[in-house]
mmCIF file of C-alpha atoms in Angstrom:
data_model
loop_
_atom_site.group_PDB
_atom_site.id
_atom_site.type_symbol
_atom_site.label_atom_id
_atom_site.label_comp_id
_atom_site.label_asym_id
_atom_site.label_seq_id
_atom_site.Cartn_x
_atom_site.Cartn_y
_atom_site.Cartn_z
ATOM 1 C CA MET A 1 -37.223 68.860 98.999
ATOM 2 C CA LEU A 2 -40.125 67.786 96.784
ATOM 3 C CA LEU A 3 -39.728 70.925 94.649
ATOM 4 C CA ALA A 4 -36.022 70.159 94.156
ATOM 5 C CA LEU A 5 -36.838 66.618 93.015
ATOM 6 C CA VAL A 6 -39.468 67.910 90.565
ATOM 7 C CA LEU A 7 -37.038 70.450 89.116
ATOM 8 C CA LEU A 8 -34.397 67.717 88.775
ATOM 9 C CA LEU A 9 -36.911 65.558 86.905
ATOM 10 C CA PHE A 10 -37.783 68.420 84.536
ATOM 11 C CA THR A 11 -34.125 68.900 83.613
ATOM 12 C CA ALA A 12 -34.276 65.530 81.854
ATOM 13 C CA CYS A 13 -37.358 66.467 79.808
ATOM 14 C CA THR A 14 -35.828 67.580 76.524
ATOM 15 C CA GLU A 15 -35.923 66.349 72.961
ATOM 16 C CA SER A 16 -32.576 67.943 72.101
ATOM 17 C CA ALA A 17 -29.472 67.286 74.192
ATOM 18 C CA PRO A 18 -26.484 68.509 72.155
ATOM 19 C CA GLN A 19 -24.088 67.925 75.048
ATOM 20 C CA SER A 20 -25.415 64.609 76.328
ATOM 21 C CA THR A 21 -22.773 62.089 77.332
ATOM 22 C CA LEU A 22 -25.372 59.343 76.849
ATOM 23 C CA GLU A 23 -25.343 59.714 73.054
ATOM 24 C CA PRO A 24 -21.743 58.907 71.997
ATOM 25 C CA GLU A 25 -20.884 59.624 68.377
ATOM 26 C CA GLY A 26 -17.305 58.434 68.136
ATOM 27 C CA PRO A 27 -15.190 55.385 69.064
ATOM 28 C CA VAL A 28 -13.536 57.123 72.037
ATOM 29 C CA ALA A 29 -16.855 58.272 73.495
ATOM 30 C CA ARG A 30 -18.323 54.833 72.823
ATOM 31 C CA GLN A 31 -15.537 53.090 74.788
ATOM 32 C CA GLN A 32 -16.305 55.334 77.733
ATOM 33 C CA ASP A 33 -20.038 54.703 77.371
ATOM 34 C CA ASP A 34 -19.480 50.933 77.174
ATOM 35 C CA LEU A 35 -17.721 51.146 80.534
ATOM 36 C CA PHE A 36 -20.177 53.564 82.128
ATOM 37 C CA ARG A 37 -23.359 51.598 81.461
ATOM 38 C CA PRO A 38 -22.506 48.292 83.180
ATOM 39 C CA VAL A 39 -20.894 50.137 86.101
ATOM 40 C CA PHE A 40 -24.023 52.301 86.419
ATOM 41 C CA TRP A 41 -26.378 49.304 86.476
ATOM 42 C CA ILE A 42 -24.180 47.429 88.961
ATOM 43 C CA ALA A 43 -24.153 50.510 91.210
ATOM 44 C CA THR A 44 -27.929 50.831 90.806
ATOM 45 C CA ALA A 45 -28.458 47.189 91.771
ATOM 46 C CA VAL A 46 -26.231 47.604 94.849
ATOM 47 C CA PHE A 47 -28.093 50.778 95.826
ATOM 48 C CA VAL A 48 -31.524 49.147 95.479
ATOM 49 C CA PHE A 49 -30.389 46.053 97.400
ATOM 50 C CA VAL A 50 -28.818 47.992 100.265
ATOM 51 C CA GLU A 51 -31.629 50.553 100.551
ATOM 52 C CA GLY A 52 -34.173 47.735 100.340
ATOM 53 C CA LEU A 53 -32.513 45.952 103.255
ATOM 54 C CA ILE A 54 -32.489 49.173 105.255
ATOM 55 C CA LEU A 55 -36.212 49.684 104.670
ATOM 56 C CA LEU A 56 -36.903 46.046 105.532
ATOM 57 C CA ILE A 57 -34.932 46.330 108.771
ATOM 58 C CA VAL A 58 -36.584 49.637 109.703
ATOM 59 C CA VAL A 59 -40.060 48.148 109.264
ATOM 60 C CA LYS A 60 -39.530 44.602 110.530
ATOM 61 C CA PHE A 61 -37.329 45.355 113.502
ATOM 62 C CA ARG A 62 -38.803 48.649 114.648
ATOM 63 C CA HIS A 63 -39.318 49.024 118.373
ATOM 64 C CA ARG A 64 -42.487 47.505 119.743
ATOM 65 C CA GLU A 65 -43.983 46.976 123.184
ATOM 66 C CA GLY A 66 -42.415 43.988 124.868
ATOM 67 C CA ARG A 67 -39.467 43.826 122.490
ATOM 68 C CA ASP A 68 -35.932 44.130 123.865
ATOM 69 C CA ALA A 69 -34.528 47.569 122.944
ATOM 70 C CA ILE A 70 -31.070 46.084 122.303
ATOM 71 C CA PRO A 71 -30.931 44.133 118.999
ATOM 72 C CA THR A 72 -29.301 40.733 118.733
ATOM 73 C CA GLN A 73 -25.580 41.111 118.034
ATOM 74 C CA VAL A 74 -23.967 39.255 115.100
ATOM 75 C CA HIS A 75 -20.321 39.927 115.963
ATOM 76 C CA GLY A 76 -18.285 36.779 115.498
ATOM 77 C CA ASN A 77 -20.679 35.263 112.957
ATOM 78 C CA LYS A 78 -18.037 34.113 110.476
ATOM 79 C CA ARG A 79 -20.526 33.179 107.776
ATOM 80 C CA LEU A 80 -22.012 36.679 107.695
ATOM 81 C CA GLU A 81 -18.641 38.405 107.931
ATOM 82 C CA LEU A 82 -17.229 36.337 105.069
ATOM 83 C CA LEU A 83 -20.349 37.000 103.029
ATOM 84 C CA TRP A 84 -20.283 40.804 103.320
ATOM 85 C CA THR A 85 -16.536 40.841 102.679
ATOM 86 C CA ILE A 86 -16.421 38.511 99.662
ATOM 87 C CA ILE A 87 -19.438 39.932 97.789
ATOM 88 C CA PRO A 88 -18.168 43.582 97.678
ATOM 89 C CA THR A 89 -14.683 42.317 96.783
ATOM 90 C CA VAL A 90 -16.005 40.323 93.836
ATOM 91 C CA ILE A 91 -18.138 43.269 92.649
ATOM 92 C CA LEU A 92 -15.241 45.742 92.863
ATOM 93 C CA ALA A 93 -12.879 43.317 91.148
ATOM 94 C CA GLY A 94 -15.407 42.817 88.360
ATOM 95 C CA ILE A 95 -15.617 46.583 87.869
ATOM 96 C CA ALA A 96 -11.853 47.121 88.168
ATOM 97 C CA VAL A 97 -10.882 44.793 85.307
ATOM 98 C CA PRO A 98 -12.782 46.591 82.488
ATOM 99 C CA THR A 99 -12.033 49.986 84.066
ATOM 100 C CA ILE A 100 -8.268 49.444 84.048
ATOM 101 C CA GLY A 101 -8.455 48.074 80.510
ATOM 102 C CA ALA A 102 -10.400 51.138 79.322
ATOM 103 C CA ILE A 103 -7.923 53.495 81.023
ATOM 104 C CA PHE A 104 -5.004 51.917 79.180
ATOM 105 C CA ASN A 105 -6.870 51.864 75.855
ATOM 106 C CA LEU A 106 -7.925 55.509 76.097
ATOM 107 C CA SER A 107 -4.480 56.718 77.176
ATOM 108 C CA ARG A 108 -2.735 54.961 74.282
ATOM 109 C CA GLU A 109 -1.181 57.448 71.840
ATOM 110 C CA PRO A 110 -2.576 57.119 68.295
ATOM 111 C CA ASP A 111 -0.255 56.165 65.447
ATOM 112 C CA PRO A 112 1.639 59.335 64.378
ATOM 113 C CA ALA A 113 1.368 58.225 60.745
ATOM 114 C CA THR A 114 -2.436 58.347 60.712
ATOM 115 C CA ARG A 115 -3.480 60.837 63.387
ATOM 116 C CA LEU A 116 -4.040 64.595 63.142
ATOM 117 C CA ASP A 117 -2.115 66.691 65.669
ATOM 118 C CA VAL A 118 -3.896 69.752 67.056
ATOM 119 C CA THR A 119 -2.718 72.109 69.803
ATOM 120 C CA ILE A 120 -5.362 73.682 72.040
ATOM 121 C CA ILE A 121 -4.406 76.670 74.181
ATOM 122 C CA ALA A 122 -6.905 77.714 76.852
ATOM 123 C CA HIS A 123 -7.223 81.444 77.508
ATOM 124 C CA GLN A 124 -9.673 83.434 79.602
ATOM 125 C CA TRP A 125 -12.220 82.919 78.061
ATOM 126 C CA TRP A 126 -11.621 81.373 74.643
ATOM 127 C CA TRP A 127 -9.786 78.506 72.958
ATOM 128 C CA GLU A 128 -6.881 78.992 70.578
ATOM 129 C CA VAL A 129 -6.606 76.216 68.004
ATOM 130 C CA GLU A 130 -3.365 75.475 66.152
ATOM 131 C CA TYR A 131 -2.568 72.904 63.481
ATOM 132 C CA PRO A 132 1.239 72.909 63.801
ATOM 133 C CA GLU A 133 2.122 70.832 60.746
ATOM 134 C CA GLU A 134 -0.262 72.777 58.520
ATOM 135 C CA ARG A 135 0.646 76.162 60.098
ATOM 136 C CA VAL A 136 -2.986 77.107 60.587
ATOM 137 C CA ILE A 137 -4.312 79.006 63.607
ATOM 138 C CA THR A 138 -7.949 79.696 64.454
ATOM 139 C CA ALA A 139 -10.138 80.062 67.543
ATOM 140 C CA ASN A 140 -13.042 78.310 69.273
ATOM 141 C CA GLU A 141 -14.056 76.274 66.204
ATOM 142 C CA ILE A 142 -12.030 73.089 65.843
ATOM 143 C CA HIS A 143 -12.255 71.493 62.411
ATOM 144 C CA ILE A 144 -11.422 67.794 62.156
ATOM 145 C CA PRO A 145 -11.760 65.016 59.553
ATOM 146 C CA THR A 146 -14.076 62.057 60.142
ATOM 147 C CA GLY A 147 -12.666 58.555 60.580
ATOM 148 C CA ARG A 148 -9.288 59.780 61.781
ATOM 149 C CA PRO A 149 -8.055 60.075 65.383
ATOM 150 C CA VAL A 150 -7.245 63.607 66.486
ATOM 151 C CA TYR A 151 -4.474 63.882 69.089
ATOM 152 C CA PHE A 152 -4.880 67.068 71.119
ATOM 153 C CA ARG A 153 -2.022 68.743 72.932
ATOM 154 C CA LEU A 154 -3.584 70.946 75.610
ATOM 155 C CA GLU A 155 -2.061 73.776 77.597
ATOM 156 C CA SER A 156 -3.233 76.885 79.464
ATOM 157 C CA ARG A 157 -2.174 80.504 79.063
ATOM 158 C CA ASN A 158 -2.948 83.121 81.694
ATOM 159 C CA GLN A 159 -2.289 86.547 80.226
ATOM 160 C CA GLY A 160 -3.277 89.094 82.832
ATOM 161 C CA ALA A 161 -4.506 86.524 85.361
ATOM 162 C CA GLU A 162 -3.442 87.166 88.955
ATOM 163 C CA ILE A 163 -3.503 83.468 89.850
ATOM 164 C CA PRO A 164 -3.149 80.309 87.727
ATOM 165 C CA VAL A 165 -6.467 79.383 86.128
ATOM 166 C CA ILE A 166 -7.502 75.795 85.433
ATOM 167 C CA HIS A 167 -9.721 75.096 82.437
ATOM 168 C CA SER A 168 -11.266 71.812 81.292
ATOM 169 C CA PHE A 169 -11.662 70.787 77.649
ATOM 170 C CA TRP A 170 -14.847 68.834 76.944
ATOM 171 C CA VAL A 171 -16.890 67.796 73.895
ATOM 172 C CA PRO A 172 -19.329 65.318 75.498
ATOM 173 C CA LYS A 173 -20.467 63.397 72.408
ATOM 174 C CA LEU A 174 -16.901 62.698 71.251
ATOM 175 C CA GLY A 175 -15.120 61.901 74.496
ATOM 176 C CA GLY A 176 -14.362 62.696 78.102
ATOM 177 C CA LYS A 177 -13.074 65.906 79.620
ATOM 178 C CA GLN A 178 -9.460 66.814 80.353
ATOM 179 C CA ASP A 179 -8.331 69.455 82.851
ATOM 180 C CA VAL A 180 -5.914 71.996 81.384
ATOM 181 C CA VAL A 181 -3.548 73.138 84.136
ATOM 182 C CA PRO A 182 -1.040 76.009 83.753
ATOM 183 C CA GLY A 183 2.525 74.736 83.493
ATOM 184 C CA ARG A 184 1.517 71.271 82.292
ATOM 185 C CA ILE A 185 1.056 69.744 78.851
ATOM 186 C CA VAL A 186 -1.673 67.087 78.665
ATOM 187 C CA HIS A 187 -3.064 65.041 75.789
ATOM 188 C CA LEU A 188 -6.472 63.793 74.722
ATOM 189 C CA THR A 189 -7.725 61.778 71.747
ATOM 190 C CA TYR A 190 -11.068 62.324 70.003
ATOM 191 C CA GLU A 191 -12.513 60.861 66.835
ATOM 192 C CA ALA A 192 -15.744 61.607 64.957
ATOM 193 C CA GLU A 193 -17.494 59.039 62.788
ATOM 194 C CA GLN A 194 -19.988 61.315 61.036
ATOM 195 C CA PRO A 195 -19.764 64.885 59.702
ATOM 196 C CA GLY A 196 -21.474 67.426 61.921
ATOM 197 C CA THR A 197 -21.050 70.058 64.595
ATOM 198 C CA TYR A 198 -20.395 68.856 68.140
ATOM 199 C CA LEU A 199 -20.794 71.371 70.960
ATOM 200 C CA GLY A 200 -18.383 71.637 73.857
ATOM 201 C CA GLN A 201 -17.293 73.977 76.606
ATOM 202 C CA CYS A 202 -14.926 74.603 79.467
ATOM 203 C CA ALA A 203 -16.010 72.298 82.291
ATOM 204 C CA GLU A 204 -13.930 73.885 85.094
ATOM 205 C CA PHE A 205 -14.916 77.184 86.707
ATOM 206 C CA CYS A 206 -12.356 79.695 85.451
ATOM 207 C CA GLY A 207 -13.760 83.123 86.262
ATOM 208 C CA ILE A 208 -16.654 85.456 85.602
ATOM 209 C CA SER A 209 -17.196 84.365 81.980
ATOM 210 C CA HIS A 210 -16.659 80.653 82.534
ATOM 211 C CA ALA A 211 -20.138 79.888 81.145
ATOM 212 C CA TYR A 212 -19.202 81.851 78.000
ATOM 213 C CA MET A 213 -16.111 79.771 77.229
ATOM 214 C CA ARG A 214 -17.608 77.438 74.677
ATOM 215 C CA LEU A 215 -16.335 75.675 71.572
ATOM 216 C CA ARG A 216 -17.514 73.862 68.477
ATOM 217 C CA MET A 217 -15.907 70.797 66.971
ATOM 218 C CA ILE A 218 -16.827 70.626 63.300
ATOM 219 C CA ALA A 219 -16.249 67.262 61.628
ATOM 220 C CA HIS A 220 -15.843 67.164 57.833
ATOM 221 C CA THR A 221 -15.371 64.419 55.319
ATOM 222 C CA PRO A 222 -11.623 64.040 54.612
ATOM 223 C CA GLU A 223 -12.016 65.864 51.278
ATOM 224 C CA ASP A 224 -13.884 68.804 52.807
ATOM 225 C CA PHE A 225 -11.367 69.001 55.653
ATOM 226 C CA GLU A 226 -8.461 69.278 53.211
ATOM 227 C CA ALA A 227 -10.318 72.042 51.359
ATOM 228 C CA TRP A 228 -10.863 73.877 54.650
ATOM 229 C CA LEU A 229 -7.173 73.542 55.551
ATOM 230 C CA GLU A 230 -6.117 74.884 52.163
ATOM 231 C CA ASN A 231 -8.300 77.959 52.582
ATOM 232 C CA GLU A 232 -7.182 78.554 56.171
ATOM 233 C CA GLY A 233 -3.525 78.331 55.165
ATOM 234 C CA SER A 234 -3.832 81.146 52.643
ATOM 235 C CA ARG A 235 -3.089 84.795 53.388
ATOM 236 C CA ALA A 236 -5.926 87.130 54.267
ATOM 237 C CA ALA A 237 -7.417 89.206 51.471
ATOM 238 C CA THR A 238 -6.699 92.956 51.487
ATOM 239 C CA PRO A 239 -9.663 95.142 50.474
ATOM 240 C CA ASP A 240 -8.861 97.953 48.061
ATOM 241 C CA SER A 241 -12.089 99.932 48.044
ATOM 242 C CA GLY A 242 -15.298 100.749 49.855
ATOM 243 C CA LEU A 243 -16.242 100.419 53.507
ATOM 244 C CA ALA A 244 -14.076 97.322 54.001
ATOM 245 C CA GLN A 245 -10.978 99.309 52.989
ATOM 246 C CA ARG A 246 -11.842 101.978 55.555
ATOM 247 C CA GLY A 247 -12.178 99.225 58.157
ATOM 248 C CA PHE A 248 -8.818 97.802 57.076
ATOM 249 C CA GLU A 249 -7.210 101.177 57.756
ATOM 250 C CA LEU A 250 -8.938 101.480 61.131
ATOM 251 C CA PHE A 251 -7.836 97.960 62.092
ATOM 252 C CA GLN A 252 -4.229 99.051 61.757
ATOM 253 C CA SER A 253 -4.607 102.334 63.612
ATOM 254 C CA PHE A 254 -7.372 104.452 65.073
ATOM 255 C CA PRO A 255 -7.538 107.084 67.835
ATOM 256 C CA GLY A 256 -6.805 105.327 71.103
ATOM 257 C CA GLY A 257 -5.327 102.090 69.844
ATOM 258 C CA SER A 258 -4.761 99.436 67.205
ATOM 259 C CA CYS A 259 -6.369 96.024 66.769
ATOM 260 C CA MET A 260 -2.952 94.684 65.737
ATOM 261 C CA ALA A 261 -1.736 95.081 69.324
ATOM 262 C CA CYS A 262 -3.696 91.909 70.194
ATOM 263 C CA HIS A 263 -4.773 90.167 66.990
ATOM 264 C CA ALA A 264 -2.782 88.419 64.284
ATOM 265 C CA ILE A 265 -3.716 88.319 60.597
ATOM 266 C CA ASN A 266 -1.655 86.256 58.163
ATOM 267 C CA GLY A 267 -0.501 88.562 55.390
ATOM 268 C CA LEU A 268 -0.860 91.838 57.290
ATOM 269 C CA ASP A 269 2.499 93.288 58.283
ATOM 270 C CA GLY A 270 2.704 94.039 62.003
ATOM 271 C CA ALA A 271 -0.339 91.937 62.902
ATOM 272 C CA ALA A 272 1.350 89.054 64.689
ATOM 273 C CA ALA A 273 0.265 89.394 68.336
ATOM 274 C CA ARG A 274 -1.279 86.302 69.971
ATOM 275 C CA ILE A 275 -3.067 87.985 72.895
ATOM 276 C CA GLY A 276 -6.490 87.711 71.253
ATOM 277 C CA PRO A 277 -7.802 85.293 68.607
ATOM 278 C CA ASP A 278 -6.146 85.082 65.204
ATOM 279 C CA LEU A 279 -8.455 86.818 62.712
ATOM 280 C CA THR A 280 -6.947 85.665 59.395
ATOM 281 C CA HIS A 281 -10.145 84.003 58.165
ATOM 282 C CA PHE A 282 -12.495 85.393 60.782
ATOM 283 C CA GLY A 283 -15.318 85.927 58.275
ATOM 284 C CA SER A 284 -15.560 82.207 57.506
ATOM 285 C CA ARG A 285 -16.387 81.262 61.095
ATOM 286 C CA GLU A 286 -19.839 80.549 62.454
ATOM 287 C CA THR A 287 -19.325 82.147 65.874
ATOM 288 C CA PHE A 288 -17.039 84.460 67.830
ATOM 289 C CA ALA A 289 -16.451 85.711 71.395
ATOM 290 C CA GLY A 290 -15.804 82.246 72.801
ATOM 291 C CA ALA A 291 -18.388 80.697 70.462
ATOM 292 C CA ILE A 292 -21.262 82.409 72.304
ATOM 293 C CA ALA A 293 -22.335 84.800 69.530
ATOM 294 C CA ASP A 294 -23.337 83.938 65.973
ATOM 295 C CA LEU A 295 -21.141 85.687 63.432
ATOM 296 C CA THR A 296 -23.662 88.183 62.062
ATOM 297 C CA PRO A 297 -23.284 91.926 61.375
ATOM 298 C CA GLU A 298 -25.683 92.692 64.231
ATOM 299 C CA GLU A 299 -23.807 90.634 66.825
ATOM 300 C CA LEU A 300 -20.448 91.967 65.645
ATOM 301 C CA ARG A 301 -21.679 95.560 65.951
ATOM 302 C CA ARG A 302 -22.859 94.847 69.492
ATOM 303 C CA TRP A 303 -19.475 93.369 70.383
ATOM 304 C CA LEU A 304 -17.423 96.244 68.960
ATOM 305 C CA ASP A 305 -19.685 98.791 70.631
ATOM 306 C CA ASP A 306 -19.249 97.343 74.144
ATOM 307 C CA PRO A 307 -17.432 93.985 74.504
ATOM 308 C CA ALA A 308 -18.007 93.737 78.268
ATOM 309 C CA SER A 309 -21.783 93.872 77.832
ATOM 310 C CA VAL A 310 -21.593 90.760 75.641
ATOM 311 C CA LYS A 311 -18.973 88.918 77.672
ATOM 312 C CA PRO A 312 -18.336 90.135 81.244
ATOM 313 C CA GLY A 313 -14.647 90.464 82.049
ATOM 314 C CA ALA A 314 -13.629 90.420 78.381
ATOM 315 C CA LYS A 315 -10.016 91.474 77.899
ATOM 316 C CA MET A 316 -10.928 93.510 74.812
ATOM 317 C CA PRO A 317 -11.414 97.146 75.896
ATOM 318 C CA ASP A 318 -14.184 99.475 74.825
ATOM 319 C CA TYR A 319 -12.480 101.984 72.542
ATOM 320 C CA GLY A 320 -15.536 104.205 72.246
ATOM 321 C CA LEU A 321 -15.852 103.651 68.506
ATOM 322 C CA SER A 322 -18.322 105.740 66.542
ATOM 323 C CA ASP A 323 -21.132 104.098 64.578
ATOM 324 C CA GLU A 324 -19.272 104.838 61.324
ATOM 325 C CA GLU A 325 -16.069 103.244 62.624
ATOM 326 C CA ILE A 326 -17.975 100.173 63.819
ATOM 327 C CA GLU A 327 -19.658 99.761 60.426
ATOM 328 C CA ALA A 328 -16.290 99.958 58.660
ATOM 329 C CA LEU A 329 -14.658 97.410 60.985
ATOM 330 C CA VAL A 330 -17.626 95.048 60.611
ATOM 331 C CA ALA A 331 -17.313 95.241 56.827
ATOM 332 C CA TYR A 332 -13.572 94.490 56.984
ATOM 333 C CA LEU A 333 -13.815 91.634 59.492
ATOM 334 C CA LEU A 334 -16.600 89.911 57.559
ATOM 335 C CA SER A 335 -14.531 90.180 54.371
ATOM 336 C CA LEU A 336 -11.840 87.986 55.931
ATOM 337 C CA GLU A 337 -13.056 84.723 54.484
#
């Protein structure tokens, strides 16, 4: 028991907490924090008071020689009964008023004229990100502008899953979590005040690689966000020479399969499948494989060589690619900026 308490204490000893809910960095997260803190301290005060009374009673009224074993009964004492009924009622009512107000505020739909609409589709084990009005699709890295509410439409897809899988979308520093249930469309609003990268993840166990279903929310200034959107909306470049061209040819067809059977690339005829992440501007991303691996040539080689060793249960098969084929595909994928 003591060891468990020590380990619990050590979990709080960190200088960097990128997914701490106690450091809100947006108006939505701050509303939730403003509700959490007074409720927490009220609950703490109640806990200390009640546990203190229990300790007092245990010590003061413990059994002693000559003392009657049956304690004095207080049934029918109207003053006491009114007291321990009214006090909890007042406390709960005091908590209920701001809680109900916060629920209504947080569930209010932002103004369609000023908000950004983003669709998030949860897969096993990655996030598909779509900007419907801008016709941009990416994966795992959600780019948003600062100072503007982002209205997320969340749904779950279960390609190949034997049973419905529930996911949970969560970026702690920008807001609360929202379960994503197959067959239902749910909504969530986030807003970032400062540019930066905010880490998030799936917060509902969804299978063997649940811990590897992460995401990054990257907040830009409005000008930088528009520049990002413009680049993402363009067609993918087609290499015409060198190793990248060889990779481009392999991407379309190689012995045993074709990447186009699962991945879409804007501008490449026949590459329109939405089973795996859209790769149109894959080379401009910071991470891949559910945001667990940095986008470097070394990590990409490791992934193409044996996806399941990087991410257990990955739907991408091992095609037994040669070193030369892997090098060519790495060159092509990194050219997709």
